[in-house]
Amino acid sequence: MSEPAMTLWSDANFFSPYVMSAWVALHEKGLPFTIKSIDINAGVQHTPDWPGYPLTQRVPLLEMAGFTLSESSAIAEYLEERFAPPEWERIYPHALQNRARARQIQAWLRSDLLPIREERPTTIMFAGEKKGALSAAGQRSAAKLYAIAGELLSHGKPNLFGEWCIADADLSAMLNRLVMNGDDVPPLLAEYAAFQWQRSSIQRYAALSAKRAG
């Protein structure tokens, strides 16, 4: 089976949860790729000679056979269709409604819960930082996350849909912003987040971050 050469662009520190999501998707598919990074703090993404400049000027960026694609959920959906099951590993659920739900979860995590993303940055997960108490807005956001995640995981299974999917990586990342900071996360959700974090593809990405942080 021949695969086209692929490059995934990341932030220099590998702190982006969205780069992590794209990285996990590629690894779970079993697709070989090269990883490259840019210093987004220095604004390199806004320079015209960077391949992602004509698009959203953000990482992750996937390059493949002259095609470039940004936004992690778009990358995951493209990979699922381009390298479709059963020939390739599946990263979205089998059932149609579950696939739709997984995409809903991904979209929600990327568009909501801003106070958590601001007050619990990914340096908590990838560099061992600790932050102080949540603000009132952060507490409301966390309560919303706990309520919705608790409903999604009320079946008591270790994955969202009884089988692992890319939405598990994304949901566990949001929860682990709080878990790894030592916040009071409901036990069911803390156990889910810890279990997901042990997945090989996620651990390999976390190792990249730890290497840069060290």
GROMACS .gro file of C-alpha atoms in nm:
model
  214
    1MET     CA    1   0.000   0.000   0.000
    2SER     CA    2   0.161   0.327  -0.110
    3GLU     CA    3   0.111   0.644   0.090
    4PRO     CA    4   0.188   0.997  -0.029
    5ALA     CA    5   0.453   1.194   0.162
    6MET     CA    6   0.293   1.407   0.432
    7THR     CA    7   0.417   1.688   0.654
    8LEU     CA    8   0.246   1.810   0.969
    9TRP     CA    9   0.336   2.159   1.087
   10SER     CA   10   0.331   2.231   1.461
   11ASP     CA   11   0.406   2.513   1.700
   12ALA     CA   12   0.770   2.503   1.812
   13ASN     CA   13   0.690   2.379   2.165
   14PHE     CA   14   0.428   2.121   2.068
   15PHE     CA   15   0.186   2.279   2.314
   16SER     CA   16  -0.111   2.300   2.076
   17PRO     CA   17  -0.399   2.061   2.157
   18TYR     CA   18  -0.506   2.095   1.794
   19VAL     CA   19  -0.168   1.986   1.664
   20MET     CA   20  -0.195   1.698   1.911
   21SER     CA   21  -0.533   1.603   1.763
   22ALA     CA   22  -0.393   1.598   1.408
   23TRP     CA   23  -0.082   1.410   1.524
   24VAL     CA   24  -0.298   1.148   1.695
   25ALA     CA   25  -0.517   1.113   1.384
   26LEU     CA   26  -0.212   1.046   1.166
   27HIS     CA   27  -0.065   0.797   1.411
   28GLU     CA   28  -0.391   0.613   1.465
   29LYS     CA   29  -0.431   0.583   1.087
   30GLY     CA   30  -0.082   0.435   1.069
   31LEU     CA   31   0.029   0.700   0.819
   32PRO     CA   32   0.394   0.800   0.792
   33PHE     CA   33   0.460   1.172   0.809
   34THR     CA   34   0.727   1.429   0.879
   35ILE     CA   35   0.682   1.678   1.158
   36LYS     CA   36   0.800   2.039   1.116
   37SER     CA   37   0.756   2.331   1.350
   38ILE     CA   38   0.743   2.709   1.340
   39ASP     CA   39   0.776   2.972   1.610
   40ILE     CA   40   0.424   3.111   1.627
   41ASN     CA   41   0.524   3.342   1.914
   42ALA     CA   42   0.758   3.515   1.668
   43GLY     CA   43   0.478   3.540   1.412
   44VAL     CA   44   0.637   3.313   1.151
   45GLN     CA   45   0.289   3.190   1.055
   46HIS     CA   46   0.213   3.535   0.917
   47THR     CA   47   0.503   3.538   0.669
   48PRO     CA   48   0.408   3.482   0.303
   49ASP     CA   49   0.673   3.213   0.245
   50TRP     CA   50   0.519   2.976   0.501
   51PRO     CA   51   0.296   2.713   0.329
   52GLY     CA   52   0.003   2.789   0.559
   53TYR     CA   53   0.004   3.162   0.496
   54PRO     CA   54  -0.266   3.162   0.221
   55LEU     CA   55  -0.502   2.964   0.449
   56THR     CA   56  -0.576   3.037   0.815
   57GLN     CA   57  -0.212   3.110   0.912
   58ARG     CA   58  -0.246   2.865   1.198
   59VAL     CA   59  -0.113   2.527   1.302
   60PRO     CA   60  -0.171   2.243   1.255
   61LEU     CA   61  -0.114   2.245   0.883
   62LEU     CA   62  -0.108   1.927   0.676
   63GLU     CA   63   0.084   1.918   0.348
   64MET     CA   64   0.032   1.628   0.110
   65ALA     CA   65   0.102   1.599  -0.264
   66GLY     CA   66   0.060   1.971  -0.328
   67PHE     CA   67  -0.250   1.997  -0.108
   68THR     CA   68  -0.244   2.196   0.216
   69LEU     CA   69  -0.511   2.182   0.486
   70SER     CA   70  -0.542   2.357   0.822
   71GLU     CA   71  -0.778   2.317   1.120
   72SER     CA   72  -0.743   1.992   1.313
   73SER     CA   73  -1.100   1.866   1.278
   74ALA     CA   74  -1.088   1.925   0.901
   75ILE     CA   75  -0.760   1.733   0.890
   76ALA     CA   76  -0.908   1.440   1.083
   77GLU     CA   77  -1.216   1.423   0.859
   78TYR     CA   78  -1.004   1.446   0.546
   79LEU     CA   79  -0.775   1.165   0.662
   80GLU     CA   80  -1.075   0.947   0.748
   81GLU     CA   81  -1.217   0.989   0.398
   82ARG     CA   82  -0.888   0.985   0.206
   83PHE     CA   83  -0.760   0.678   0.393
   84ALA     CA   84  -1.094   0.513   0.453
   85PRO     CA   85  -1.176   0.204   0.659
   86PRO     CA   86  -1.153  -0.093   0.635
   87GLU     CA   87  -0.824  -0.059   0.447
   88TRP     CA   88  -0.704   0.195   0.703
   89GLU     CA   89  -0.760   0.226   1.074
   90ARG     CA   90  -1.076   0.406   1.177
   91ILE     CA   91  -1.063   0.729   1.379
   92TYR     CA   92  -1.437   0.803   1.379
   93PRO     CA   93  -1.710   0.567   1.507
   94HIS     CA   94  -1.873   0.305   1.283
   95ALA     CA   95  -2.231   0.417   1.337
   96LEU     CA   96  -2.358   0.723   1.147
   97GLN     CA   97  -2.515   0.896   1.448
   98ASN     CA   98  -2.206   0.834   1.660
   99ARG     CA   99  -1.986   0.982   1.388
  100ALA     CA  100  -2.209   1.290   1.386
  101ARG     CA  101  -2.190   1.309   1.766
  102ALA     CA  102  -1.811   1.281   1.761
  103ARG     CA  103  -1.790   1.573   1.518
  104GLN     CA  104  -2.033   1.769   1.735
  105ILE     CA  105  -1.810   1.713   2.038
  106GLN     CA  106  -1.504   1.825   1.844
  107ALA     CA  107  -1.676   2.141   1.722
  108TRP     CA  108  -1.805   2.222   2.070
  109LEU     CA  109  -1.463   2.182   2.233
  110ARG     CA  110  -1.311   2.419   1.978
  111SER     CA  111  -1.578   2.688   2.001
  112ASP     CA  112  -1.681   2.693   2.369
  113LEU     CA  113  -1.527   2.680   2.716
  114LEU     CA  114  -1.297   2.977   2.654
  115PRO     CA  115  -1.238   3.047   3.025
  116ILE     CA  116  -1.095   2.698   3.068
  117ARG     CA  117  -0.868   2.741   2.768
  118GLU     CA  118  -0.750   3.078   2.904
  119GLU     CA  119  -0.710   2.981   3.270
  120ARG     CA  120  -0.590   2.625   3.214
  121PRO     CA  121  -0.344   2.648   2.923
  122THR     CA  122  -0.191   2.336   2.773
  123THR     CA  123   0.140   2.414   2.944
  124ILE     CA  124  -0.027   2.243   3.240
  125MET     CA  125  -0.044   1.917   3.044
  126PHE     CA  126   0.277   1.945   2.848
  127ALA     CA  127   0.513   2.141   3.073
  128GLY     CA  128   0.388   2.064   3.424
  129GLU     CA  129   0.278   2.419   3.507
  130LYS     CA  130   0.023   2.487   3.781
  131LYS     CA  131  -0.231   2.769   3.790
  132GLY     CA  132  -0.435   2.925   4.069
  133ALA     CA  133  -0.804   2.896   4.143
  134LEU     CA  134  -1.052   2.933   3.860
  135SER     CA  135  -1.238   3.260   3.823
  136ALA     CA  136  -1.617   3.265   3.848
  137ALA     CA  137  -1.634   3.235   3.469
  138GLY     CA  138  -1.386   2.949   3.479
  139GLN     CA  139  -1.593   2.769   3.741
  140ARG     CA  140  -1.907   2.805   3.529
  141SER     CA  141  -1.722   2.676   3.226
  142ALA     CA  142  -1.585   2.380   3.421
  143ALA     CA  143  -1.931   2.297   3.557
  144LYS     CA  144  -2.066   2.298   3.202
  145LEU     CA  145  -1.783   2.072   3.084
  146TYR     CA  146  -1.841   1.830   3.373
  147ALA     CA  147  -2.216   1.816   3.312
  148ILE     CA  148  -2.189   1.750   2.939
  149ALA     CA  149  -1.894   1.511   2.962
  150GLY     CA  150  -2.070   1.330   3.246
  151GLU     CA  151  -2.377   1.280   3.029
  152LEU     CA  152  -2.167   1.160   2.734
  153LEU     CA  153  -1.985   0.911   2.956
  154SER     CA  154  -2.280   0.804   3.171
  155HIS     CA  155  -2.264   0.458   3.010
  156GLY     CA  156  -1.954   0.389   3.220
  157LYS     CA  157  -1.737   0.273   2.929
  158PRO     CA  158  -1.375   0.387   2.889
  159ASN     CA  159  -1.442   0.546   2.547
  160LEU     CA  160  -1.720   0.777   2.428
  161PHE     CA  161  -1.882   0.526   2.194
  162GLY     CA  162  -1.755   0.190   2.315
  163GLU     CA  163  -1.469   0.216   2.065
  164TRP     CA  164  -1.192   0.473   2.065
  165CYS     CA  165  -1.228   0.771   1.832
  166ILE     CA  166  -1.052   1.102   1.776
  167ALA     CA  167  -1.312   1.284   1.988
  168ASP     CA  168  -1.183   1.087   2.289
  169ALA     CA  169  -0.842   1.248   2.240
  170ASP     CA  170  -0.997   1.594   2.219
  171LEU     CA  171  -1.234   1.557   2.516
  172SER     CA  172  -0.965   1.406   2.738
  173ALA     CA  173  -0.732   1.695   2.652
  174MET     CA  174  -0.989   1.949   2.769
  175LEU     CA  175  -1.050   1.755   3.090
  176ASN     CA  176  -0.679   1.706   3.155
  177ARG     CA  177  -0.624   2.081   3.157
  178LEU     CA  178  -0.811   2.063   3.489
  179VAL     CA  179  -0.714   1.715   3.609
  180MET     CA  180  -0.340   1.779   3.575
  181ASN     CA  181  -0.371   2.112   3.751
  182GLY     CA  182  -0.520   1.938   4.054
  183ASP     CA  183  -0.869   2.082   4.015
  184ASP     CA  184  -1.164   1.901   4.170
  185VAL     CA  185  -1.279   1.698   3.868
  186PRO     CA  186  -1.553   1.437   3.917
  187PRO     CA  187  -1.388   1.094   3.963
  188LEU     CA  188  -1.554   0.934   3.658
  189LEU     CA  189  -1.423   1.211   3.433
  190ALA     CA  190  -1.079   1.214   3.594
  191GLU     CA  191  -1.049   0.838   3.540
  192TYR     CA  192  -1.160   0.872   3.178
  193ALA     CA  193  -0.909   1.151   3.113
  194ALA     CA  194  -0.624   0.955   3.274
  195PHE     CA  195  -0.712   0.641   3.078
  196GLN     CA  196  -0.721   0.825   2.747
  197TRP     CA  197  -0.391   0.999   2.819
  198GLN     CA  198  -0.214   0.663   2.832
  199ARG     CA  199  -0.293   0.589   2.468
  200SER     CA  200   0.029   0.538   2.276
  201SER     CA  201  -0.032   0.809   2.016
  202ILE     CA  202  -0.104   1.068   2.286
  203GLN     CA  203   0.195   0.965   2.495
  204ARG     CA  204   0.422   0.999   2.194
  205TYR     CA  205   0.301   1.353   2.136
  206ALA     CA  206   0.338   1.439   2.506
  207ALA     CA  207   0.697   1.314   2.485
  208LEU     CA  208   0.769   1.568   2.212
  209SER     CA  209   0.637   1.847   2.433
  210ALA     CA  210   0.832   1.722   2.733
  211LYS     CA  211   1.152   1.711   2.528
  212ARG     CA  212   1.110   2.073   2.418
  213ALA     CA  213   1.008   2.186   2.768
  214GLY     CA  214   1.312   2.010   2.916
   0.00000   0.00000   0.00000
